[in-house]
Amino acid sequence: HDPGVCSRFQSAEVLWLLGYPDHALRRSQNSLTLARELSHAITMSVALFWTAWFDQVRGEKQSLQARIHEGVALATEQGFLMGRVQATFLQGWLLVEEGHAKTGIEQMFEIFVTEPAMASPGSLRFHIRQAALLGDAYRKSGQTVDGLNVVNDAIDRTQLSECRCYEAELHRIKGELLITEPVPSEEQAESCFREAIKVARGQSAKSLELRAAMSLCRLWQRQGKTAEAQQLLGDIYGWFTEGFETADLKAAKALLNELT
């Protein structure tokens, strides 16, 4: 596939992780625009599933659905297995978000357990991201044991590889799962959230630090530690200079309003 398109969608992901959602969006859009201009099928297919993942991480569900629809059509026409696989997984995530947890999780799980066997070693990054989304889907449906199994395995995989850019998110989701157990493990959950913040800070991954901070602050809010929560969230939210219309920053602003 075309290196110009590739470098743009790779840098879009990096920009988002570093805490520049608007810059990342423009880079992602540039990637897709260039792919359309080239009219090269495999480049277009790869660009579509990368931008679909980017829509997911930004919480842009309507745009994600459009990318999935276009990506599946192209992948089916050209016989691109990977394009269909990624689209199918993300469609499952959308089903969970729309309240169809059982169907969505089944779809996500089928892809999750079969894709590593047929994909290249470089797909580990996607497998880790899939683990985070599947673990969170299990949490939303009350299947905490299944969720913890998926997330713990993914954390182990990150420790044995160089693919650690979503490690913080795995620790955060593990903490969220521990809170939703029949007997909530708040102390262990807090430890997970703190580890997520530590990892994110070590990587300058501001977007993941924000998510981890929100999870910890919601826990502190339930425990009556509103002053500590306000200080922590206010510091990381105040760092951002853009992206205030994205789902994460809107949620952070709403939580800050609750705390004050």
mmCIF file of C-alpha atoms in Angstrom:
data_model
loop_
_atom_site.group_PDB
_atom_site.id
_atom_site.type_symbol
_atom_site.label_atom_id
_atom_site.label_comp_id
_atom_site.label_asym_id
_atom_site.label_seq_id
_atom_site.Cartn_x
_atom_site.Cartn_y
_atom_site.Cartn_z
ATOM 1 C CA HIS A 1 0.000 0.000 0.000
ATOM 2 C CA ASP A 2 1.042 3.593 -0.524
ATOM 3 C CA PRO A 3 3.605 4.928 2.006
ATOM 4 C CA GLY A 4 2.175 8.448 1.896
ATOM 5 C CA VAL A 5 -1.249 7.212 2.986
ATOM 6 C CA CYS A 6 0.343 4.922 5.567
ATOM 7 C CA SER A 7 2.467 7.639 7.153
ATOM 8 C CA ARG A 8 -0.570 9.897 7.483
ATOM 9 C CA PHE A 9 -2.822 7.427 9.271
ATOM 10 C CA GLN A 10 0.062 6.242 11.463
ATOM 11 C CA SER A 11 0.827 9.794 12.530
ATOM 12 C CA ALA A 12 -2.895 10.422 13.141
ATOM 13 C CA GLU A 13 -2.885 7.665 15.743
ATOM 14 C CA VAL A 14 0.268 9.057 17.363
ATOM 15 C CA LEU A 15 -1.176 12.580 17.477
ATOM 16 C CA TRP A 16 -4.337 11.316 19.146
ATOM 17 C CA LEU A 17 -2.385 9.378 21.746
ATOM 18 C CA LEU A 18 -0.240 12.434 22.478
ATOM 19 C CA GLY A 19 -3.351 14.510 23.147
ATOM 20 C CA TYR A 20 -3.961 16.405 19.905
ATOM 21 C CA PRO A 21 -7.348 15.096 18.683
ATOM 22 C CA ASP A 22 -8.013 17.867 16.151
ATOM 23 C CA HIS A 23 -4.575 17.629 14.559
ATOM 24 C CA ALA A 24 -5.039 13.869 14.451
ATOM 25 C CA LEU A 25 -8.415 14.209 12.742
ATOM 26 C CA ARG A 26 -6.987 16.406 10.004
ATOM 27 C CA ARG A 27 -4.148 13.942 9.435
ATOM 28 C CA SER A 28 -6.594 11.038 9.255
ATOM 29 C CA GLN A 29 -8.767 12.920 6.769
ATOM 30 C CA ASN A 30 -5.686 13.712 4.668
ATOM 31 C CA SER A 31 -4.819 10.019 4.625
ATOM 32 C CA LEU A 32 -8.234 9.047 3.298
ATOM 33 C CA THR A 33 -8.262 11.897 0.765
ATOM 34 C CA LEU A 34 -4.908 10.796 -0.643
ATOM 35 C CA ALA A 35 -6.083 7.176 -0.802
ATOM 36 C CA ARG A 36 -9.126 8.209 -2.842
ATOM 37 C CA GLU A 37 -6.963 10.253 -5.217
ATOM 38 C CA LEU A 38 -4.653 7.293 -5.836
ATOM 39 C CA SER A 39 -7.519 4.916 -6.689
ATOM 40 C CA HIS A 40 -5.433 1.954 -5.519
ATOM 41 C CA ALA A 41 -7.691 -0.746 -4.069
ATOM 42 C CA ILE A 42 -5.520 -2.194 -1.311
ATOM 43 C CA THR A 43 -4.382 1.266 -0.196
ATOM 44 C CA MET A 44 -8.005 2.376 -0.033
ATOM 45 C CA SER A 45 -9.017 -0.699 1.947
ATOM 46 C CA VAL A 46 -6.229 -0.221 4.483
ATOM 47 C CA ALA A 47 -6.985 3.497 4.801
ATOM 48 C CA LEU A 48 -10.669 2.767 5.426
ATOM 49 C CA PHE A 49 -10.100 0.347 8.268
ATOM 50 C CA TRP A 50 -7.488 2.631 9.861
ATOM 51 C CA THR A 51 -9.817 5.626 9.718
ATOM 52 C CA ALA A 52 -12.612 3.412 11.059
ATOM 53 C CA TRP A 53 -10.473 2.594 14.089
ATOM 54 C CA PHE A 54 -9.726 6.295 14.456
ATOM 55 C CA ASP A 55 -13.455 7.113 14.376
ATOM 56 C CA GLN A 56 -13.979 4.544 17.115
ATOM 57 C CA VAL A 57 -11.307 5.969 19.386
ATOM 58 C CA ARG A 58 -12.792 9.456 18.961
ATOM 59 C CA GLY A 59 -16.299 8.148 19.654
ATOM 60 C CA GLU A 60 -17.604 9.159 16.206
ATOM 61 C CA LYS A 61 -20.179 6.391 15.787
ATOM 62 C CA GLN A 62 -21.981 7.777 12.737
ATOM 63 C CA SER A 63 -18.754 8.266 10.824
ATOM 64 C CA LEU A 64 -17.572 4.830 11.947
ATOM 65 C CA GLN A 65 -20.691 3.213 10.517
ATOM 66 C CA ALA A 66 -20.077 4.895 7.170
ATOM 67 C CA ARG A 67 -16.458 3.693 7.105
ATOM 68 C CA ILE A 68 -17.575 0.152 7.937
ATOM 69 C CA HIS A 69 -20.176 0.156 5.155
ATOM 70 C CA GLU A 70 -17.700 1.413 2.553
ATOM 71 C CA GLY A 71 -14.904 -0.815 3.804
ATOM 72 C CA VAL A 72 -16.978 -4.001 3.702
ATOM 73 C CA ALA A 73 -18.194 -3.226 0.182
ATOM 74 C CA LEU A 74 -14.651 -2.689 -1.096
ATOM 75 C CA ALA A 75 -13.174 -5.651 0.762
ATOM 76 C CA THR A 76 -15.922 -7.950 -0.503
ATOM 77 C CA GLU A 77 -15.528 -6.743 -4.078
ATOM 78 C CA GLN A 78 -11.735 -7.162 -4.029
ATOM 79 C CA GLY A 79 -11.521 -10.240 -1.803
ATOM 80 C CA PHE A 80 -9.577 -8.463 0.966
ATOM 81 C CA LEU A 81 -10.026 -10.643 4.049
ATOM 82 C CA MET A 82 -8.388 -8.254 6.535
ATOM 83 C CA GLY A 83 -10.686 -5.387 5.587
ATOM 84 C CA ARG A 84 -13.781 -7.492 6.240
ATOM 85 C CA VAL A 85 -12.369 -8.831 9.512
ATOM 86 C CA GLN A 86 -11.675 -5.402 10.986
ATOM 87 C CA ALA A 87 -15.029 -4.037 9.825
ATOM 88 C CA THR A 88 -16.894 -7.001 11.306
ATOM 89 C CA PHE A 89 -15.242 -6.523 14.707
ATOM 90 C CA LEU A 90 -16.040 -2.816 14.799
ATOM 91 C CA GLN A 91 -19.612 -3.495 13.698
ATOM 92 C CA GLY A 92 -19.898 -5.782 16.721
ATOM 93 C CA TRP A 93 -18.661 -2.967 18.961
ATOM 94 C CA LEU A 94 -21.327 -0.671 17.520
ATOM 95 C CA LEU A 95 -24.005 -3.277 18.236
ATOM 96 C CA VAL A 96 -22.919 -3.367 21.885
ATOM 97 C CA GLU A 97 -23.053 0.426 22.057
ATOM 98 C CA GLU A 98 -26.574 0.348 20.606
ATOM 99 C CA GLY A 99 -27.781 -2.048 23.294
ATOM 100 C CA HIS A 100 -27.419 -5.351 21.425
ATOM 101 C CA ALA A 101 -24.754 -6.712 23.756
ATOM 102 C CA LYS A 102 -25.203 -10.447 23.171
ATOM 103 C CA THR A 103 -25.064 -10.248 19.376
ATOM 104 C CA GLY A 104 -22.297 -7.672 19.381
ATOM 105 C CA ILE A 105 -20.062 -9.561 21.800
ATOM 106 C CA GLU A 106 -20.501 -12.807 19.869
ATOM 107 C CA GLN A 107 -19.423 -11.018 16.702
ATOM 108 C CA MET A 108 -16.446 -9.373 18.378
ATOM 109 C CA PHE A 109 -15.348 -12.605 20.070
ATOM 110 C CA GLU A 110 -15.472 -14.621 16.854
ATOM 111 C CA ILE A 111 -13.066 -12.198 15.180
ATOM 112 C CA PHE A 112 -10.924 -11.809 18.296
ATOM 113 C CA VAL A 113 -10.179 -15.524 18.656
ATOM 114 C CA THR A 114 -9.644 -16.246 14.955
ATOM 115 C CA GLU A 115 -7.791 -13.184 13.640
ATOM 116 C CA PRO A 116 -4.377 -13.700 15.337
ATOM 117 C CA ALA A 117 -4.015 -17.088 13.640
ATOM 118 C CA MET A 118 -4.364 -15.633 10.160
ATOM 119 C CA ALA A 119 -2.846 -12.180 10.579
ATOM 120 C CA SER A 120 0.732 -10.945 10.368
ATOM 121 C CA PRO A 121 2.847 -10.360 13.508
ATOM 122 C CA GLY A 122 2.323 -6.630 13.048
ATOM 123 C CA SER A 123 -1.368 -7.065 13.787
ATOM 124 C CA LEU A 124 -0.660 -7.439 17.531
ATOM 125 C CA ARG A 125 -1.441 -3.745 17.960
ATOM 126 C CA PHE A 126 -4.937 -4.328 16.616
ATOM 127 C CA HIS A 127 -5.326 -7.464 18.718
ATOM 128 C CA ILE A 128 -4.511 -5.452 21.859
ATOM 129 C CA ARG A 129 -7.024 -2.772 20.900
ATOM 130 C CA GLN A 130 -9.610 -5.451 20.219
ATOM 131 C CA ALA A 131 -8.921 -6.941 23.652
ATOM 132 C CA ALA A 132 -9.573 -3.568 25.288
ATOM 133 C CA LEU A 133 -12.886 -3.102 23.457
ATOM 134 C CA LEU A 134 -14.014 -6.693 24.030
ATOM 135 C CA GLY A 135 -13.104 -6.507 27.709
ATOM 136 C CA ASP A 136 -15.115 -3.316 28.066
ATOM 137 C CA ALA A 137 -18.051 -4.872 26.196
ATOM 138 C CA TYR A 138 -18.023 -7.760 28.672
ATOM 139 C CA ARG A 139 -18.066 -5.203 31.495
ATOM 140 C CA LYS A 140 -21.120 -3.480 30.068
ATOM 141 C CA SER A 141 -22.955 -6.795 29.863
ATOM 142 C CA GLY A 142 -21.989 -7.839 33.394
ATOM 143 C CA GLN A 143 -19.624 -10.636 32.287
ATOM 144 C CA THR A 144 -16.721 -9.543 34.469
ATOM 145 C CA VAL A 145 -14.906 -12.896 34.586
ATOM 146 C CA ASP A 146 -14.772 -13.135 30.790
ATOM 147 C CA GLY A 147 -13.687 -9.525 30.581
ATOM 148 C CA LEU A 148 -10.890 -9.969 33.101
ATOM 149 C CA ASN A 149 -9.648 -13.084 31.291
ATOM 150 C CA VAL A 150 -9.383 -11.188 28.008
ATOM 151 C CA VAL A 151 -7.734 -8.113 29.528
ATOM 152 C CA ASN A 152 -5.283 -10.008 31.735
ATOM 153 C CA ASP A 153 -4.131 -12.075 28.765
ATOM 154 C CA ALA A 154 -3.659 -8.910 26.703
ATOM 155 C CA ILE A 155 -1.645 -7.276 29.487
ATOM 156 C CA ASP A 156 0.606 -10.337 29.578
ATOM 157 C CA ARG A 157 1.073 -10.064 25.811
ATOM 158 C CA THR A 158 2.154 -6.428 26.075
ATOM 159 C CA GLN A 159 4.806 -7.360 28.634
ATOM 160 C CA LEU A 160 6.323 -9.810 26.155
ATOM 161 C CA SER A 161 6.346 -7.468 23.165
ATOM 162 C CA GLU A 162 7.228 -3.966 22.032
ATOM 163 C CA CYS A 163 3.548 -3.253 21.322
ATOM 164 C CA ARG A 164 2.709 -1.232 24.429
ATOM 165 C CA CYS A 165 0.973 1.885 23.104
ATOM 166 C CA TYR A 166 -2.434 0.793 24.516
ATOM 167 C CA GLU A 167 -1.131 -0.773 27.707
ATOM 168 C CA ALA A 168 -2.571 2.037 29.828
ATOM 169 C CA GLU A 169 -6.044 1.433 28.420
ATOM 170 C CA LEU A 170 -5.863 -2.250 29.342
ATOM 171 C CA HIS A 171 -5.037 -1.403 32.978
ATOM 172 C CA ARG A 172 -7.890 1.116 33.048
ATOM 173 C CA ILE A 173 -10.453 -1.352 31.740
ATOM 174 C CA LYS A 174 -9.218 -3.991 34.174
ATOM 175 C CA GLY A 175 -9.939 -1.524 36.968
ATOM 176 C CA GLU A 176 -13.423 -0.847 35.602
ATOM 177 C CA LEU A 177 -14.091 -4.586 35.492
ATOM 178 C CA LEU A 178 -12.968 -5.032 39.106
ATOM 179 C CA ILE A 179 -15.425 -2.359 40.215
ATOM 180 C CA THR A 180 -18.336 -4.131 38.535
ATOM 181 C CA GLU A 181 -17.691 -7.515 40.170
ATOM 182 C CA PRO A 182 -20.467 -8.806 42.466
ATOM 183 C CA VAL A 183 -18.208 -7.767 45.341
ATOM 184 C CA PRO A 184 -16.432 -4.660 44.004
ATOM 185 C CA SER A 185 -12.660 -4.660 44.475
ATOM 186 C CA GLU A 186 -12.208 -0.914 44.878
ATOM 187 C CA GLU A 187 -8.667 -1.083 46.265
ATOM 188 C CA GLN A 188 -7.473 -3.262 43.389
ATOM 189 C CA ALA A 189 -9.347 -1.103 40.901
ATOM 190 C CA GLU A 190 -7.658 2.032 42.212
ATOM 191 C CA SER A 191 -4.300 0.304 41.835
ATOM 192 C CA CYS A 192 -5.152 -0.451 38.194
ATOM 193 C CA PHE A 193 -6.192 3.134 37.515
ATOM 194 C CA ARG A 194 -3.000 4.445 39.086
ATOM 195 C CA GLU A 195 -0.949 2.039 36.994
ATOM 196 C CA ALA A 196 -2.801 3.208 33.875
ATOM 197 C CA ILE A 197 -1.991 6.831 34.709
ATOM 198 C CA LYS A 198 1.641 5.950 35.402
ATOM 199 C CA VAL A 199 2.038 4.106 32.098
ATOM 200 C CA ALA A 200 0.270 6.835 30.125
ATOM 201 C CA ARG A 201 2.433 9.548 31.653
ATOM 202 C CA GLY A 202 5.557 7.555 30.890
ATOM 203 C CA GLN A 203 4.507 7.463 27.237
ATOM 204 C CA SER A 204 3.198 11.070 27.126
ATOM 205 C CA ALA A 205 -0.107 9.484 26.072
ATOM 206 C CA LYS A 206 -2.336 12.325 27.255
ATOM 207 C CA SER A 207 -5.534 10.923 25.749
ATOM 208 C CA LEU A 208 -5.137 7.656 27.647
ATOM 209 C CA GLU A 209 -4.074 9.523 30.785
ATOM 210 C CA LEU A 210 -7.309 11.506 30.600
ATOM 211 C CA ARG A 211 -9.370 8.323 30.382
ATOM 212 C CA ALA A 212 -7.536 6.744 33.305
ATOM 213 C CA ALA A 213 -7.891 9.912 35.367
ATOM 214 C CA MET A 214 -11.651 9.963 34.727
ATOM 215 C CA SER A 215 -11.963 6.355 35.883
ATOM 216 C CA LEU A 216 -10.036 7.069 39.080
ATOM 217 C CA CYS A 217 -11.977 10.269 39.715
ATOM 218 C CA ARG A 218 -15.333 8.494 39.360
ATOM 219 C CA LEU A 219 -14.158 6.001 41.969
ATOM 220 C CA TRP A 220 -13.021 8.788 44.274
ATOM 221 C CA GLN A 221 -16.321 10.593 43.704
ATOM 222 C CA ARG A 222 -18.220 7.553 45.006
ATOM 223 C CA GLN A 223 -15.870 7.462 47.995
ATOM 224 C CA GLY A 224 -16.457 11.130 48.790
ATOM 225 C CA LYS A 225 -12.966 12.252 47.753
ATOM 226 C CA THR A 226 -14.276 15.053 45.566
ATOM 227 C CA ALA A 227 -11.461 17.513 46.244
ATOM 228 C CA GLU A 228 -8.788 15.015 45.207
ATOM 229 C CA ALA A 229 -10.799 14.033 42.151
ATOM 230 C CA GLN A 230 -11.323 17.644 41.101
ATOM 231 C CA GLN A 231 -7.603 18.374 41.404
ATOM 232 C CA LEU A 232 -6.504 15.320 39.413
ATOM 233 C CA LEU A 233 -9.011 15.722 36.604
ATOM 234 C CA GLY A 234 -8.649 19.491 36.474
ATOM 235 C CA ASP A 235 -4.905 19.199 35.937
ATOM 236 C CA ILE A 236 -5.085 16.791 32.996
ATOM 237 C CA TYR A 237 -8.145 18.440 31.436
ATOM 238 C CA GLY A 238 -6.446 21.820 31.681
ATOM 239 C CA TRP A 239 -3.506 20.501 29.679
ATOM 240 C CA PHE A 240 -5.601 20.084 26.526
ATOM 241 C CA THR A 241 -5.802 22.888 24.004
ATOM 242 C CA GLU A 242 -8.032 21.190 21.397
ATOM 243 C CA GLY A 243 -10.490 18.358 20.859
ATOM 244 C CA PHE A 244 -13.135 19.726 23.208
ATOM 245 C CA GLU A 245 -15.913 18.370 20.982
ATOM 246 C CA THR A 246 -14.641 14.801 21.219
ATOM 247 C CA ALA A 247 -16.448 12.251 23.385
ATOM 248 C CA ASP A 248 -13.648 11.914 25.954
ATOM 249 C CA LEU A 249 -13.185 15.621 26.577
ATOM 250 C CA LYS A 250 -16.946 16.200 26.753
ATOM 251 C CA ALA A 251 -17.174 13.442 29.358
ATOM 252 C CA ALA A 252 -14.265 14.939 31.291
ATOM 253 C CA LYS A 253 -15.897 18.371 31.289
ATOM 254 C CA ALA A 254 -19.201 16.916 32.488
ATOM 255 C CA LEU A 255 -17.440 15.049 35.312
ATOM 256 C CA LEU A 256 -15.565 18.202 36.338
ATOM 257 C CA ASN A 257 -18.896 20.048 36.532
ATOM 258 C CA GLU A 258 -20.247 17.318 38.808
ATOM 259 C CA LEU A 259 -17.218 17.522 41.062
ATOM 260 C CA THR A 260 -17.513 21.291 41.431
#
